[in-house]
C-alpha positions as a Python dict, from the first residue, in 0.01 Angstrom:
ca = {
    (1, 'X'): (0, 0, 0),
    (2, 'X'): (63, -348, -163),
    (3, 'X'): (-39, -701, -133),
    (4, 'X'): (319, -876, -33),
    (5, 'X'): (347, -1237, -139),
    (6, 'X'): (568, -1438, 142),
    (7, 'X'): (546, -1782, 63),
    (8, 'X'): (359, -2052, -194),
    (9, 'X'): (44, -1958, 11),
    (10, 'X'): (55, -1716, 162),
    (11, 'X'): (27, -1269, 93),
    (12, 'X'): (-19, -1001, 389),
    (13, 'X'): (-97, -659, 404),
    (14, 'X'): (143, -477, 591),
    (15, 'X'): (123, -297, 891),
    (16, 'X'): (81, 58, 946),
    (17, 'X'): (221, 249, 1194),
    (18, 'X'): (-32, 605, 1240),
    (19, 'X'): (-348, 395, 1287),
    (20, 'X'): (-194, 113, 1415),
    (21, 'X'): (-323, -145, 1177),
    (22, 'X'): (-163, -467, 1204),
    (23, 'X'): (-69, -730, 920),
    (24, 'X'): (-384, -907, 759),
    (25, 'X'): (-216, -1186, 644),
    (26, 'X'): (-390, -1456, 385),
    (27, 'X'): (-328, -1817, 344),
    (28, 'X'): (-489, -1943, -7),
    (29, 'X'): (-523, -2310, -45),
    (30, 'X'): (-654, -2569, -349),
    (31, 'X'): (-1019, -2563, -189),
    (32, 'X'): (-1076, -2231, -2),
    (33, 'X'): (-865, -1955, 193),
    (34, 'X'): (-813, -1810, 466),
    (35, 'X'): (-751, -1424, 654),
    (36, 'X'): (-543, -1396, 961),
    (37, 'X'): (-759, -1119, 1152),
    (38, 'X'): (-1010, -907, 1079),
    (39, 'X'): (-853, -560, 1037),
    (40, 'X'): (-935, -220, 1273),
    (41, 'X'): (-1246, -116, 1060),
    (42, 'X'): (-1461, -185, 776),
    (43, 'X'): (-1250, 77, 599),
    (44, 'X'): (-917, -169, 680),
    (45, 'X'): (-1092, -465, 567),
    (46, 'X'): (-1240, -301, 249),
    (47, 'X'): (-913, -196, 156),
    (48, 'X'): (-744, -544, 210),
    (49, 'X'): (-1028, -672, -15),
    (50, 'X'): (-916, -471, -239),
    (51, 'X'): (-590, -563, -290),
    (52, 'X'): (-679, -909, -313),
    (53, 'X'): (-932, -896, -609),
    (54, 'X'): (-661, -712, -758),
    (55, 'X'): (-408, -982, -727),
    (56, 'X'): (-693, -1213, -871),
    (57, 'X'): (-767, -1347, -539),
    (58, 'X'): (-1048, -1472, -393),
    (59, 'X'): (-1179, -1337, -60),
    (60, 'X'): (-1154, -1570, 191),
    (61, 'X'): (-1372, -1847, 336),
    (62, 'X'): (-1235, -1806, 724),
    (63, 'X'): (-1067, -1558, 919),
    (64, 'X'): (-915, -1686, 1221),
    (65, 'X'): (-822, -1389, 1510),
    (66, 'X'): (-522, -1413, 1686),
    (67, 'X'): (-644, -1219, 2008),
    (68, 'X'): (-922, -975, 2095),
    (69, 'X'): (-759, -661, 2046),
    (70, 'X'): (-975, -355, 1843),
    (71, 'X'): (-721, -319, 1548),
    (72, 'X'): (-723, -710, 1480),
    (73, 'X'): (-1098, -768, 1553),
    (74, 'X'): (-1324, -444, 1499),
    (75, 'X'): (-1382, -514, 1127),
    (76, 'X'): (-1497, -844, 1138),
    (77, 'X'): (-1845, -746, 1028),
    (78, 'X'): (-1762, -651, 709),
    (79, 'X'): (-1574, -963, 632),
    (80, 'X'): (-1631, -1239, 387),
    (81, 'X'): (-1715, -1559, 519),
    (82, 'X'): (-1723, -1700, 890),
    (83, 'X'): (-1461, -1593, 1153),
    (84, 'X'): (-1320, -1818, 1471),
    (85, 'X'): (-1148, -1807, 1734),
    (86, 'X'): (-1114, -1920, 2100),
    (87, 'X'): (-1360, -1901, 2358),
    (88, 'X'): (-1163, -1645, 2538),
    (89, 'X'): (-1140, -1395, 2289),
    (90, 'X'): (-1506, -1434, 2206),
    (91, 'X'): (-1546, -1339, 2582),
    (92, 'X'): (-1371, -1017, 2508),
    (93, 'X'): (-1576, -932, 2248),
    (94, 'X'): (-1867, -976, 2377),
    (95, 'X'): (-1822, -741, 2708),
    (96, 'X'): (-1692, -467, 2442),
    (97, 'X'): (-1985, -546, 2197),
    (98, 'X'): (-2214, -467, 2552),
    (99, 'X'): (-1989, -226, 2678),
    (100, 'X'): (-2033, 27, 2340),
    (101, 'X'): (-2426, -7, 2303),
    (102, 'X'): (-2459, 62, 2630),
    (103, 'X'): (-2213, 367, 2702),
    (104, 'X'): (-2153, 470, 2355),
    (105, 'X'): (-1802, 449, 2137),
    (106, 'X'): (-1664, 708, 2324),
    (107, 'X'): (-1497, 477, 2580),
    (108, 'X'): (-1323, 323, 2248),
    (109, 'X'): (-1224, 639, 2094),
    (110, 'X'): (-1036, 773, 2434),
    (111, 'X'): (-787, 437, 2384),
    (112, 'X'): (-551, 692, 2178),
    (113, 'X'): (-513, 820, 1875),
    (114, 'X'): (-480, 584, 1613),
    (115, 'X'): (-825, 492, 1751),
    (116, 'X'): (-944, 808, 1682),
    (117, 'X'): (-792, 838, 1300),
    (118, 'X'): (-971, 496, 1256),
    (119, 'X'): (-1238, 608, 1326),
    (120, 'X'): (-1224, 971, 1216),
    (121, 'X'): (-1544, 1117, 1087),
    (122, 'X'): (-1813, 1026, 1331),
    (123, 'X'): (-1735, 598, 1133),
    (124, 'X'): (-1956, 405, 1335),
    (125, 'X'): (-1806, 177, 1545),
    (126, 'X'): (-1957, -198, 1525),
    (127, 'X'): (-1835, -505, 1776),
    (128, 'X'): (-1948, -872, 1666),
    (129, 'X'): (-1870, -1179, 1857),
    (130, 'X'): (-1715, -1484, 1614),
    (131, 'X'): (-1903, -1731, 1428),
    (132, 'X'): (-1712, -1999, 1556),
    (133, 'X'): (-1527, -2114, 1850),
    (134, 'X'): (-1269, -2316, 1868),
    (135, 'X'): (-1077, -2517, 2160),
    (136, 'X'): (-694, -2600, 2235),
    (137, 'X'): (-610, -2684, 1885),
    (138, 'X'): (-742, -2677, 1538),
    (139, 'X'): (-659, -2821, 1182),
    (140, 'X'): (-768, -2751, 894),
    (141, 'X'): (-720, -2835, 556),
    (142, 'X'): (-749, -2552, 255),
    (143, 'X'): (-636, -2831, -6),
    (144, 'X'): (-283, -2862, -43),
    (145, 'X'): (-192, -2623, 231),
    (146, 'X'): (-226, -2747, 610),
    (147, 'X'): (-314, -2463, 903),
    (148, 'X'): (-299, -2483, 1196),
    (149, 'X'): (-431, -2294, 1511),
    (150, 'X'): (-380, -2343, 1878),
    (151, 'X'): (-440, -2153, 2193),
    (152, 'X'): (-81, -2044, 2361),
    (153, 'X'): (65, -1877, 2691),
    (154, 'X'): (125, -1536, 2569),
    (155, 'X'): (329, -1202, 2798),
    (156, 'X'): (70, -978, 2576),
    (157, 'X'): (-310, -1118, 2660),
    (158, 'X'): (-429, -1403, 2797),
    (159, 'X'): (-590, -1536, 2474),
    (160, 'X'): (-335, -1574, 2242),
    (161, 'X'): (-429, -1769, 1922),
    (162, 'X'): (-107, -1896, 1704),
    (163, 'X'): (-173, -1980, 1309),
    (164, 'X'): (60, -2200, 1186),
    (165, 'X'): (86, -2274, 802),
    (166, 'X'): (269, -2624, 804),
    (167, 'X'): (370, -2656, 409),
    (168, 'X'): (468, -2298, 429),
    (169, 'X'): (685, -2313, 790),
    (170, 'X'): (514, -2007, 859),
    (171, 'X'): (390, -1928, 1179),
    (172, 'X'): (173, -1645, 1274),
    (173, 'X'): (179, -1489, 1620),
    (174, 'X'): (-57, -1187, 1649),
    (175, 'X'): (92, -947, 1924),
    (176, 'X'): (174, -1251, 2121),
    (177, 'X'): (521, -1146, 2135),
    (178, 'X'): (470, -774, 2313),
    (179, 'X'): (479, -683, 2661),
    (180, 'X'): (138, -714, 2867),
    (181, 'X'): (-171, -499, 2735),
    (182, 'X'): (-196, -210, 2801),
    (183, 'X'): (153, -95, 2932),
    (184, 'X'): (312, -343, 3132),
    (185, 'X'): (633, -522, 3112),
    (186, 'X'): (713, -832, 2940),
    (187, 'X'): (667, -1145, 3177),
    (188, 'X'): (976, -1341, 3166),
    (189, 'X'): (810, -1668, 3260),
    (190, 'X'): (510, -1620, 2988),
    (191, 'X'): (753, -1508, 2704),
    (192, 'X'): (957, -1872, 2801),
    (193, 'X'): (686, -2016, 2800),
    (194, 'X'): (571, -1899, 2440),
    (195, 'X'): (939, -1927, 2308),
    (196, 'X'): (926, -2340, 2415),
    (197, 'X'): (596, -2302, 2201),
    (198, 'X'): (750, -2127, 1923),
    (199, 'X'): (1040, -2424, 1940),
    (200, 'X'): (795, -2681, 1911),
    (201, 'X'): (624, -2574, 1611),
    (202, 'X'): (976, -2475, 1472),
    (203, 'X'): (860, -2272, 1200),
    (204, 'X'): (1097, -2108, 968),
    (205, 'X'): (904, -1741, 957),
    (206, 'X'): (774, -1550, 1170),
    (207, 'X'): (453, -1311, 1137),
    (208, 'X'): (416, -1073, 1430),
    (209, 'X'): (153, -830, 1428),
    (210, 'X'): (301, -514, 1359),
    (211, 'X'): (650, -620, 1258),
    (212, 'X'): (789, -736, 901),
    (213, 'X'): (827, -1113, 850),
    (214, 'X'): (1137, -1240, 1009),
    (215, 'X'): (1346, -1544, 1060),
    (216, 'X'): (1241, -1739, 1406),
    (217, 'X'): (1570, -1726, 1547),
    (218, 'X'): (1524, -1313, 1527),
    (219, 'X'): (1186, -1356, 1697),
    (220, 'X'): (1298, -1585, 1975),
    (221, 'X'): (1610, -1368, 2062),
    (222, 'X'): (1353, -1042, 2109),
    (223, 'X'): (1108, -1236, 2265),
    (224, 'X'): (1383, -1347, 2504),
    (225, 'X'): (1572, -1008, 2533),
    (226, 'X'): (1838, -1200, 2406),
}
């Protein structure tokens, strides 16, 4: 596995299919950086870590989630620096944080299988909430490289955070794209409604979770069913 550079500012880790790790993707700036989620274990983040300091990197400042889901969130205490992210995905983590200590990680580890390889070897399985919440929309400023990261109307969950690297015209979009969690269909109205998002921003790339970068039009026309 490699460290892919997209853009000026931004690298990613690509996805993996067997555990179901998403892209981690990282936005570097003049004055700090910043992660796009927070991987599916402390193994996953360690690893991303790792390629970083190897491409002389420097771990970031912030790591901003993009929805509650295990294989974007469980890792975040092992990362560098504070995380954020919106008041509803906090919410999530919290009633899994509870829902673990109290019953044990074996309601986790029955999700499937790329749960299970995760987490193979008895790994311990650790929930945090975020260090910061944010509402409706954020900006921030990493020197020289604009982000940023609003709440959006989303088929998959209904917490959907979108990070949007402005200098870059890059816009990441979690799972925001995929049908409803866990196996439902795709909600025509919702995926409009992201797609007018999407339009709005008009971003030249897009960065779904567990897809390779593509142009927006591509995006659009499978979010669409076009």
């Amino acid at each position: 596995m490699e460290l892919q550079k997209l853009t000026e500012h931004i690298w990613y880790m690509p996805f993996e299919e067997e555990r179901d790790r998403p892209n981690l993707g990282y936005i570097r700036g003049e004055k700090w950086s910043l992660a796009v989620d927070a991987g599916h274990s402390d193994v996953h983040m360690k690893e991303f870590y790792a390629l970083l300091e190897k491409q002389g990197l420097p771990l970031p400042d912030l790591t901003v989630l993009t929805h509650w889901h295990w294989d974007h969130t469980f890792a975040m205490h092992a990362i560098h620096g504070l995380s954020i992210c919106n008041a509803r995905t906090n919410d999530y983590l919290k009633e899994w944080k509870e829902k673990i200590e109290k019953n044990g990680p074996s309601c986790f580890l029955a999700i499937g299988d790329s749960v299970r390889k995760e987490y193979a070897g008895n790994k311990e399985v650790i929930v945090v909430p975020s260090d910061m919440i944010y509402h409706g929309e954020m900006t921030l400023d990493l020197g020289g490289c604009t982000v940023k990261i609003l709440e959006s109307e989303s088929p998959h969950t209904d917490d959907a955070t979108l990070v949007y690297v402005c200098e870059d015209k890059t816009l990441f979009l979690g799972d925001a794209t995929c049908s409803a969690f866990p196996n439902g269909e795709k909600d025509k109205d919702l995926s409009r409604k992201l797609a007018d998002t999407i339009k709005k921003i008009d971003p030249e790339i897009c960065v779904e979770g567990h897809w390779t970068p593509v142009e927006t039009s591509d995006t659009l026309a499978d979010l669409l069913g076009e």
